[in-house]
């Protein structure tokens, strides 16, 4: 068989860079096929849409706080004094061909980007895809989600309308709540007394240059590590810790990924064309003396707003410094603790379980009930805070007392995660027992037979080898126990507190309510 030759241009490039040998190896790399893996792709494609639409918007947006008189197409604001930033946002919406579509596509893509990353991280958490050797990729994902939230909030503040200004006013309050350095940080961010004259230009630089550059670098490293570590896969026949069962990158996966990109792009365009989001012309220009009634942040900032609304008004003074606990605790303490626990969870679980092995096969959430319960508790904690961010709208829409709603959320934010953990763990254990019963007795056939002595029973059909293997392919865990209380000579062996704590956490992690591991 004749050796296949590259086209002329490719052969010229290969002779000088050796790219053909590298490409031949990596383009045949195998990727597993499962619908949940598309969540990460949605996040990637949304980021690409953000870059494309953002380039379009930068051509017309003017990041300036200089005051101008509006003379554009929107007659209700004509003759009103406003910043150049707000005027350019109005011009993009009404006077630039396709500008409103691009603005709304950009905003919807930002919402989709953060939502897809959040659900993608939940999939990774509940299936154990963060375990060795992927702890670094987990941390990169957490950082990307955090930067995506910051990027979205900064973009939300750029138009300088009354809604975004209200959000920035709240942000200024959060910054000022930082002990000692709060005033200095506020002056640095806003270029003086709020709202200052420089925040739009500074936010613009961070929004279009700094954070996108960092995100692009992190995405590149993230994808490199996915290729280097090889993709995780769910257990099944033929799948082991040492192989990957799926389709090659070229041509199968590339064709599917390319088609899926255009699906995401088309849906985002459809949303931008038909579903209105952030109509800045309805709010008017920002005025520090005014506040938008019923203002709500984008959904990904709701949990922080809800945490602030949850706290009662508490203040303390120390050596002439006033600390507003109602801002400091929910805005500057709870988020770092919550995000820090989630980021460090892979290391915490590895220490508790003593598991130092590499893992390329995923867990079914029911087979790791404690981890699944912890995840449900974290989601419940986040959800209660997020729900409380709309306590005013809930009160007005359902004709309820806002104080009652706030107190219910104060109780739920503590009790809810505990209940969610216990209920979820019990459900996971029940599903395990159901799987064991199916393995033992098979599937109910619906055929009822009568025995010679008059009894009735239902026939069961054995599971297929594929399904039986999938249900039984799980790791058996062992509880870490303390070493003997005495050594070989009968001398008491003291156990440090760290070892006792680790043994107690291991029992908590592996032992169910029936005392079984």
Coordinates of C-alpha atoms in Angstrom, one line a residue:
X1 CA 0.0 0.0 0.0
X2 CA 1.4 3.4 -1.0
X3 CA 2.2 5.7 1.9
X4 CA -0.4 8.5 2.1
X5 CA 1.1 11.9 1.4
X6 CA 0.0 15.2 3.0
X7 CA -1.2 18.0 0.7
X8 CA 1.5 20.4 -0.4
X9 CA 0.9 23.1 2.1
X10 CA 0.6 20.7 5.0
X11 CA 3.8 18.8 3.9
X12 CA 5.7 22.1 3.7
X13 CA 4.6 23.0 7.3
X14 CA 5.3 19.5 8.5
X15 CA 8.8 19.6 7.1
X16 CA 9.5 22.7 9.2
X17 CA 7.6 22.1 12.4
X18 CA 7.0 18.3 12.6
X19 CA 3.3 19.0 13.2
X20 CA 2.2 16.0 11.1
X21 CA 3.6 13.4 13.6
X22 CA 2.1 15.2 16.6
X23 CA -1.3 15.7 14.8
X24 CA -1.5 12.1 13.6
X25 CA -1.1 10.8 17.2
X26 CA -3.5 13.2 18.9
X27 CA -6.2 13.3 16.2
X28 CA -6.8 9.6 16.8
X29 CA -7.1 10.0 20.6
X30 CA -10.3 8.3 21.9
X31 CA -13.0 10.1 23.8
X32 CA -15.9 8.3 25.6
X33 CA -19.4 9.0 24.6
X34 CA -21.9 10.1 27.3
X35 CA -24.5 12.9 27.3
X36 CA -23.2 14.5 30.5
X37 CA -19.8 15.2 28.9
X38 CA -21.6 17.8 26.7
X39 CA -22.0 20.1 29.7
X40 CA -18.3 21.1 29.5
X41 CA -18.7 21.6 25.8
X42 CA -21.6 24.0 26.3
X43 CA -19.4 26.1 28.6
X44 CA -16.6 26.1 26.0
X45 CA -18.9 27.1 23.1
X46 CA -20.6 29.8 25.2
X47 CA -17.2 31.3 25.9
X48 CA -16.4 31.3 22.2
X49 CA -19.8 33.1 21.6
X50 CA -18.9 35.6 24.3
X51 CA -15.6 36.4 22.5
X52 CA -17.2 36.8 19.1
X53 CA -20.1 39.0 20.3
X54 CA -17.8 40.9 22.7
X55 CA -15.5 41.9 19.8
X56 CA -18.6 43.3 18.0
X57 CA -19.7 45.3 21.0
X58 CA -16.2 46.8 21.6
X59 CA -16.4 48.5 18.2
X60 CA -19.2 50.8 19.4
X61 CA -19.1 50.9 23.2
X62 CA -17.4 53.9 24.7
X63 CA -16.1 53.3 28.2
X64 CA -16.2 56.8 29.4
X65 CA -18.0 58.6 32.3
X66 CA -17.9 62.0 30.4
X67 CA -21.4 63.6 30.5
X68 CA -23.2 64.0 27.2
X69 CA -26.8 64.9 26.1
X70 CA -28.6 62.0 24.5
X71 CA -29.9 62.7 21.0
X72 CA -30.4 59.2 19.8
X73 CA -33.4 57.2 18.5
X74 CA -35.0 56.4 21.9
X75 CA -37.3 59.5 22.2
X76 CA -38.2 58.9 25.9
X77 CA -34.6 59.7 27.0
X78 CA -33.9 62.4 24.3
X79 CA -32.3 65.5 25.8
X80 CA -31.4 63.7 29.1
X81 CA -27.8 64.1 30.4
X82 CA -26.0 60.8 30.8
X83 CA -22.5 59.2 30.6
X84 CA -21.0 58.3 27.3
X85 CA -21.0 54.7 28.4
X86 CA -24.8 54.7 28.8
X87 CA -25.3 56.6 25.5
X88 CA -23.2 54.1 23.6
X89 CA -25.2 51.2 25.1
X90 CA -28.4 52.9 23.9
X91 CA -26.9 53.5 20.5
X92 CA -25.9 49.8 20.2
X93 CA -29.4 48.8 21.1
X94 CA -31.3 51.2 18.7
X95 CA -29.0 52.7 16.1
X96 CA -26.4 50.0 15.3
X97 CA -27.6 47.3 12.8
X98 CA -27.8 44.0 14.7
X99 CA -26.5 45.7 17.9
X100 CA -29.4 44.7 20.1
X101 CA -29.2 41.1 18.9
X102 CA -25.4 41.1 19.7
X103 CA -26.0 42.7 23.1
X104 CA -28.6 40.2 24.1
X105 CA -26.7 37.2 22.7
X106 CA -23.7 38.4 24.7
X107 CA -25.7 38.5 27.9
X108 CA -27.4 35.2 27.3
X109 CA -24.1 33.6 26.5
X110 CA -22.7 34.9 29.8
X111 CA -25.6 33.4 31.7
X112 CA -25.3 30.1 29.8
X113 CA -21.5 30.0 30.3
X114 CA -21.8 30.3 34.1
X115 CA -24.7 27.9 34.2
X116 CA -22.9 25.2 32.1
X117 CA -19.8 25.5 34.2
X118 CA -21.8 25.2 37.4
X119 CA -23.6 22.0 36.3
X120 CA -20.4 20.6 34.8
X121 CA -18.7 21.0 38.2
X122 CA -21.7 19.3 39.9
X123 CA -21.3 16.4 37.4
X124 CA -17.6 16.1 38.2
X125 CA -18.3 16.3 42.0
X126 CA -21.1 13.7 42.1
X127 CA -19.2 11.2 39.9
X128 CA -15.9 11.6 41.6
X129 CA -14.1 12.9 38.5
X130 CA -12.0 15.2 40.7
X131 CA -10.0 12.4 42.2
X132 CA -6.3 11.7 41.5
X133 CA -4.8 12.7 39.1
X134 CA -7.4 15.4 38.4
X135 CA -7.2 17.6 41.5
X136 CA -5.4 20.4 39.7
X137 CA -8.1 20.4 37.0
X138 CA -10.8 20.7 39.7
X139 CA -9.0 23.7 41.1
X140 CA -8.7 25.2 37.7
X141 CA -12.5 24.7 37.2
X142 CA -13.3 26.4 40.5
X143 CA -11.1 29.4 39.5
X144 CA -12.7 29.6 36.1
X145 CA -16.2 29.6 37.6
X146 CA -15.2 32.3 40.1
X147 CA -13.6 34.4 37.3
X148 CA -16.7 33.9 35.1
X149 CA -19.0 35.2 37.9
X150 CA -16.7 38.3 38.4
X151 CA -16.5 38.8 34.7
X152 CA -20.3 38.6 34.4
X153 CA -20.9 41.1 37.2
X154 CA -18.3 43.6 35.8
X155 CA -20.0 43.4 32.4
X156 CA -23.4 43.9 34.1
X157 CA -22.0 47.2 35.5
X158 CA -20.6 48.6 32.3
X159 CA -23.7 50.2 30.7
X160 CA -24.0 52.7 33.7
X161 CA -27.8 52.5 33.8
X162 CA -29.8 52.7 37.0
X163 CA -30.0 49.0 37.6
X164 CA -26.3 48.3 37.2
X165 CA -25.5 51.4 39.3
X166 CA -27.6 50.0 42.1
X167 CA -25.6 46.8 41.9
X168 CA -22.4 48.7 42.0
X169 CA -23.6 50.7 45.0
X170 CA -24.2 47.4 46.8
X171 CA -20.7 46.3 45.8
X172 CA -19.3 49.5 47.2
X173 CA -21.0 48.7 50.5
X174 CA -19.4 45.2 50.5
X175 CA -16.0 46.7 49.8
X176 CA -16.3 49.3 52.6
X177 CA -17.3 46.5 55.0
X178 CA -13.7 45.2 54.8
X179 CA -12.0 46.2 58.1
X180 CA -9.2 48.8 57.8
X181 CA -8.6 48.5 54.0
X182 CA -12.3 49.0 52.9
X183 CA -12.0 52.8 52.2
X184 CA -8.7 52.4 50.4
X185 CA -10.1 49.6 48.2
X186 CA -13.2 51.6 47.4
X187 CA -11.2 54.6 46.3
X188 CA -8.9 52.4 44.2
X189 CA -11.8 50.6 42.4
X190 CA -13.9 53.6 41.7
X191 CA -11.2 56.3 41.3
X192 CA -12.4 58.4 44.2
X193 CA -15.7 58.9 46.1
X194 CA -18.4 56.6 44.6
X195 CA -19.4 56.6 41.8
X196 CA -16.1 58.3 40.7
X197 CA -15.1 59.1 37.2
X198 CA -12.9 56.1 36.3
X199 CA -14.8 52.9 37.2
X200 CA -16.2 52.3 33.7
X201 CA -12.9 52.6 32.0
X202 CA -11.2 50.4 34.7
X203 CA -14.0 47.8 34.6
X204 CA -13.8 47.9 30.8
X205 CA -10.1 47.0 30.7
X206 CA -10.6 44.2 33.2
X207 CA -13.7 42.9 31.4
X208 CA -12.4 42.8 27.8
X209 CA -8.7 42.2 28.4
X210 CA -7.6 40.9 31.8
X211 CA -10.2 38.3 32.8
X212 CA -10.8 36.9 29.3
X213 CA -7.0 36.5 28.9
X214 CA -6.8 34.6 32.2
X215 CA -9.8 32.5 31.3
X216 CA -8.4 31.7 27.8
X217 CA -5.1 30.5 29.4
X218 CA -7.0 28.4 32.0
X219 CA -9.2 26.8 29.4
X220 CA -6.1 25.9 27.4
X221 CA -4.5 24.3 30.4
X222 CA -7.7 22.6 31.4
X223 CA -8.1 21.0 27.9
X224 CA -4.4 20.0 27.9
X225 CA -4.8 18.2 31.2
X226 CA -8.0 16.5 29.9
X227 CA -6.0 15.1 27.0
X228 CA -2.9 14.3 29.1
X229 CA -4.8 12.4 31.9
X230 CA -7.2 10.9 29.3
X231 CA -10.9 11.3 29.7
X232 CA -12.9 9.7 32.5
X233 CA -15.6 7.2 31.7
X234 CA -18.5 5.4 33.4
X235 CA -17.9 1.8 34.3
X236 CA -19.1 -0.9 31.9
X237 CA -18.0 -4.0 30.0
X238 CA -14.6 -3.5 28.4
X239 CA -13.9 -0.3 30.4
X240 CA -11.0 -0.4 32.8
X241 CA -8.8 2.1 34.6
X242 CA -6.2 1.6 31.9
X243 CA -8.2 2.2 28.7
X244 CA -10.8 4.5 27.2
X245 CA -13.8 3.1 25.2
X246 CA -15.3 5.6 22.7
X247 CA -14.7 7.3 19.4
X248 CA -11.6 8.9 17.9
X249 CA -11.2 12.7 17.9
X250 CA -11.0 12.8 14.1
X251 CA -13.3 12.5 12.3
X252 CA -16.1 11.3 14.6
X253 CA -15.7 13.5 17.7
X254 CA -14.7 16.6 15.7
X255 CA -17.8 16.2 13.5
X256 CA -20.1 15.8 16.5
X257 CA -18.4 18.7 18.4
X258 CA -18.6 21.0 15.4
X259 CA -22.3 20.3 14.9
X260 CA -23.0 20.7 18.6
X261 CA -21.2 24.1 18.6
X262 CA -23.6 25.4 15.9
X263 CA -26.6 24.0 17.9
X264 CA -25.4 26.1 20.9
X265 CA -24.7 29.1 18.7
X266 CA -28.2 28.8 17.1
X267 CA -30.0 28.5 20.4
X268 CA -28.1 31.4 21.8
X269 CA -29.0 33.5 18.8
X270 CA -32.6 32.5 19.1
X271 CA -32.7 33.5 22.7
X272 CA -31.0 36.8 21.9
X273 CA -33.6 37.5 19.2
X274 CA -36.7 36.4 21.0
X275 CA -36.1 36.7 24.8
X276 CA -35.5 40.2 26.1
X277 CA -32.7 40.6 28.7
X278 CA -31.4 43.7 30.5
X279 CA -33.4 46.4 28.7
X280 CA -31.1 49.3 29.8
X281 CA -33.4 51.9 28.2
X282 CA -36.1 51.2 30.8
X283 CA -34.0 52.1 33.8
X284 CA -32.4 55.4 32.7
X285 CA -28.9 56.7 33.5
X286 CA -27.5 56.0 36.9
X287 CA -28.1 58.6 39.6
X288 CA -26.5 58.0 43.1
X289 CA -29.6 59.5 44.7
X290 CA -31.9 57.0 43.1
X291 CA -32.4 53.2 43.5
X292 CA -34.2 50.8 41.1
X293 CA -37.2 49.4 42.9
X294 CA -37.4 45.6 42.9
X295 CA -33.9 45.4 41.4
X296 CA -32.4 41.9 41.2
X297 CA -28.9 40.8 40.2
X298 CA -28.2 38.1 37.6
X299 CA -28.9 34.7 39.0
X300 CA -25.3 33.8 39.7
X301 CA -25.0 36.7 42.1
X302 CA -28.3 35.9 43.8
X303 CA -26.8 33.7 46.6
X304 CA -24.5 36.5 47.7
X305 CA -27.4 39.0 47.8
X306 CA -29.5 36.5 49.6
X307 CA -26.8 36.0 52.3
X308 CA -26.7 39.7 52.9
X309 CA -30.5 39.9 53.2
X310 CA -30.4 37.0 55.6
X311 CA -28.3 38.6 58.3
X312 CA -29.8 40.9 61.0
X313 CA -28.3 44.3 61.5
X314 CA -25.3 43.9 63.8
X315 CA -22.4 46.3 64.3
X316 CA -19.4 46.5 66.7
X317 CA -16.7 49.1 67.3
X318 CA -13.1 48.4 68.2
X319 CA -10.5 51.1 68.7
X320 CA -12.5 53.5 66.6
X321 CA -13.1 51.0 63.8
X322 CA -16.7 50.0 63.1
X323 CA -17.4 46.5 61.8
X324 CA -20.7 45.9 60.2
X325 CA -21.2 42.2 60.9
X326 CA -24.4 42.1 58.8
X327 CA -22.2 42.8 55.7
X328 CA -18.9 41.4 56.8
X329 CA -20.1 37.8 57.7
X330 CA -22.4 37.1 54.7
X331 CA -20.4 38.9 52.0
X332 CA -16.8 38.6 53.1
X333 CA -16.7 35.4 55.3
X334 CA -19.3 32.9 54.1
X335 CA -18.4 33.0 50.3
X336 CA -14.7 32.3 50.9
X337 CA -15.4 29.6 53.4
X338 CA -18.0 28.0 51.1
X339 CA -15.9 28.2 47.9
X340 CA -12.8 27.2 49.9
X341 CA -14.4 24.0 51.2
X342 CA -15.6 23.1 47.7
X343 CA -12.2 23.7 46.2
X344 CA -10.4 21.7 48.8
X345 CA -12.9 18.8 48.9
X346 CA -10.8 16.4 46.7
X347 CA -7.9 16.7 49.2
X348 CA -10.2 16.4 52.2
X349 CA -11.9 13.2 50.8
X350 CA -8.5 11.7 49.8
X351 CA -7.2 12.3 53.4
X352 CA -10.4 10.9 55.0
X353 CA -10.5 7.8 52.9
X354 CA -6.8 7.2 52.6
X355 CA -7.3 6.7 48.8
X356 CA -4.1 7.6 46.9
X357 CA -4.8 5.6 43.8
X358 CA -5.5 7.0 40.3
X359 CA -9.1 6.9 39.2
X360 CA -10.3 7.0 35.6
X361 CA -13.6 5.2 36.1
X362 CA -16.4 7.4 37.4
X363 CA -18.6 6.6 40.4
X364 CA -22.4 6.2 40.3
X365 CA -23.6 8.8 42.9
X366 CA -25.7 6.1 44.6
X367 CA -22.5 4.1 45.3
X368 CA -20.9 6.9 47.2
X369 CA -23.9 8.0 49.5
X370 CA -21.9 10.2 51.8
X371 CA -20.3 12.3 49.1
X372 CA -23.7 12.5 47.3
X373 CA -25.3 13.6 50.6
X374 CA -22.6 16.3 51.1
X375 CA -23.2 17.6 47.6
X376 CA -26.9 17.7 48.1
X377 CA -26.3 19.7 51.4
X378 CA -24.1 22.2 49.6
X379 CA -26.6 22.7 46.8
X380 CA -29.4 23.2 49.4
X381 CA -27.3 25.8 51.3
X382 CA -26.7 27.7 48.0
X383 CA -30.3 27.3 47.0
X384 CA -31.7 28.8 50.2
X385 CA -29.4 31.8 49.9
X386 CA -30.4 32.2 46.3
X387 CA -34.1 31.9 47.1
X388 CA -33.8 34.6 49.8
X389 CA -32.3 37.1 47.3
X390 CA -35.9 37.4 45.9
X391 CA -37.6 37.6 49.3
X392 CA -39.1 41.0 48.4
X393 CA -40.6 39.8 45.1
X394 CA -41.8 36.6 46.8
X395 CA -43.5 38.7 49.4
X396 CA -45.3 40.9 46.9
X397 CA -46.3 38.2 44.5
X398 CA -47.6 35.8 47.1
X399 CA -48.9 38.5 49.5
X400 CA -46.7 37.2 52.3
X401 CA -44.7 38.9 55.1
X402 CA -41.1 39.6 54.1
X403 CA -40.1 39.1 57.7
X404 CA -41.7 35.6 57.8
X405 CA -39.9 34.7 54.5
X406 CA -36.6 35.9 55.9
X407 CA -37.0 34.0 59.1
X408 CA -38.0 30.8 57.3
X409 CA -34.8 31.1 55.2
X410 CA -32.7 31.7 58.3
X411 CA -33.9 28.4 59.7
X412 CA -33.7 26.6 56.4
X413 CA -30.1 27.7 55.7
X414 CA -29.0 25.8 58.8
X415 CA -31.5 22.9 58.9
X416 CA -32.0 22.4 55.2
X417 CA -28.4 21.2 54.3
X418 CA -28.6 18.6 57.2
X419 CA -32.0 17.3 56.1
X420 CA -30.8 17.2 52.5
X421 CA -27.7 15.3 53.5
X422 CA -29.7 12.7 55.5
X423 CA -32.5 12.3 52.9
X424 CA -30.1 12.0 50.0
X425 CA -27.9 9.5 51.7
X426 CA -30.9 7.3 52.6
X427 CA -32.2 7.5 49.0
X428 CA -28.7 6.5 47.7
X429 CA -28.6 3.5 50.1
X430 CA -32.1 2.5 49.0
X431 CA -31.0 2.6 45.4
X432 CA -28.0 0.4 46.3
X433 CA -30.3 -2.2 47.8
X434 CA -32.5 -2.0 44.8
X435 CA -29.5 -2.7 42.5
X436 CA -28.5 -5.7 44.7
X437 CA -32.0 -7.1 44.5
X438 CA -32.1 -6.8 40.7
X439 CA -28.7 -8.5 40.5
X440 CA -30.0 -11.3 42.7
X441 CA -33.5 -11.8 41.4
X442 CA -33.5 -10.2 38.0
X443 CA -36.2 -8.0 36.5
X444 CA -39.9 -8.6 37.1
X445 CA -41.4 -10.0 33.9
X446 CA -45.1 -9.3 34.7
X447 CA -45.9 -13.0 34.1
X448 CA -47.8 -14.5 37.1
X449 CA -47.7 -18.3 37.6
X450 CA -49.7 -20.5 39.9
X451 CA -48.0 -23.3 41.8
X452 CA -49.6 -26.8 42.4
X453 CA -50.4 -25.8 46.0
X454 CA -52.4 -22.7 44.9
X455 CA -49.7 -20.0 45.5
X456 CA -49.0 -17.2 43.0
X457 CA -45.6 -15.9 42.0
X458 CA -44.1 -13.6 39.4
X459 CA -41.4 -14.8 37.1
X460 CA -38.1 -12.8 36.9
X461 CA -35.9 -12.4 33.9
X462 CA -32.2 -12.4 34.5
X463 CA -30.3 -9.2 33.7
X464 CA -28.2 -9.0 30.6
X465 CA -24.4 -9.5 31.2
X466 CA -23.9 -5.9 30.2
X467 CA -26.4 -4.5 32.7
X468 CA -25.3 -6.9 35.5
X469 CA -21.6 -5.9 35.0
X470 CA -22.6 -2.1 35.1
X471 CA -24.5 -2.6 38.3
X472 CA -21.8 -4.6 40.0
X473 CA -18.7 -2.6 38.8
X474 CA -18.0 -0.6 41.9
X475 CA -15.2 -0.3 44.4
X476 CA -15.6 -1.9 47.8
X477 CA -14.5 0.5 50.6
X478 CA -12.8 -0.1 53.9
X479 CA -13.0 2.0 57.0
X480 CA -9.7 3.4 58.4
X481 CA -9.3 2.1 61.9
X482 CA -7.0 3.3 64.7
X483 CA -3.9 1.1 65.3
X484 CA -3.9 -1.2 68.3
X485 CA -4.0 0.6 71.7
X486 CA -0.8 -1.2 72.7
X487 CA 2.3 -2.2 70.9
X488 CA 3.9 -5.7 70.7
X489 CA 5.4 -5.2 74.2
X490 CA 2.1 -4.2 75.8
X491 CA 3.1 -0.5 76.1
X492 CA 0.2 1.9 75.5
X493 CA 0.6 3.5 72.1
X494 CA -0.9 7.0 72.2
X495 CA -2.9 8.0 69.2
X496 CA -2.6 11.6 68.1
X497 CA -5.8 13.7 67.8
X498 CA -5.3 13.9 64.0
X499 CA -5.4 10.1 63.8
X500 CA -8.5 9.9 66.0
X501 CA -10.2 12.6 63.9
X502 CA -9.3 10.8 60.7
X503 CA -10.7 7.5 61.9
X504 CA -13.9 9.1 63.1
X505 CA -14.4 10.9 59.7
X506 CA -13.6 7.6 57.9
X507 CA -16.4 5.9 59.9
X508 CA -18.7 8.7 59.1
X509 CA -17.9 8.6 55.4
X510 CA -18.1 4.9 54.8
X511 CA -20.6 3.6 57.5
X512 CA -24.3 3.8 56.8
X513 CA -27.1 4.0 59.4
X514 CA -27.2 0.2 59.6
X515 CA -23.6 0.0 60.8
X516 CA -22.3 -1.5 57.5
X517 CA -19.5 -0.2 55.4

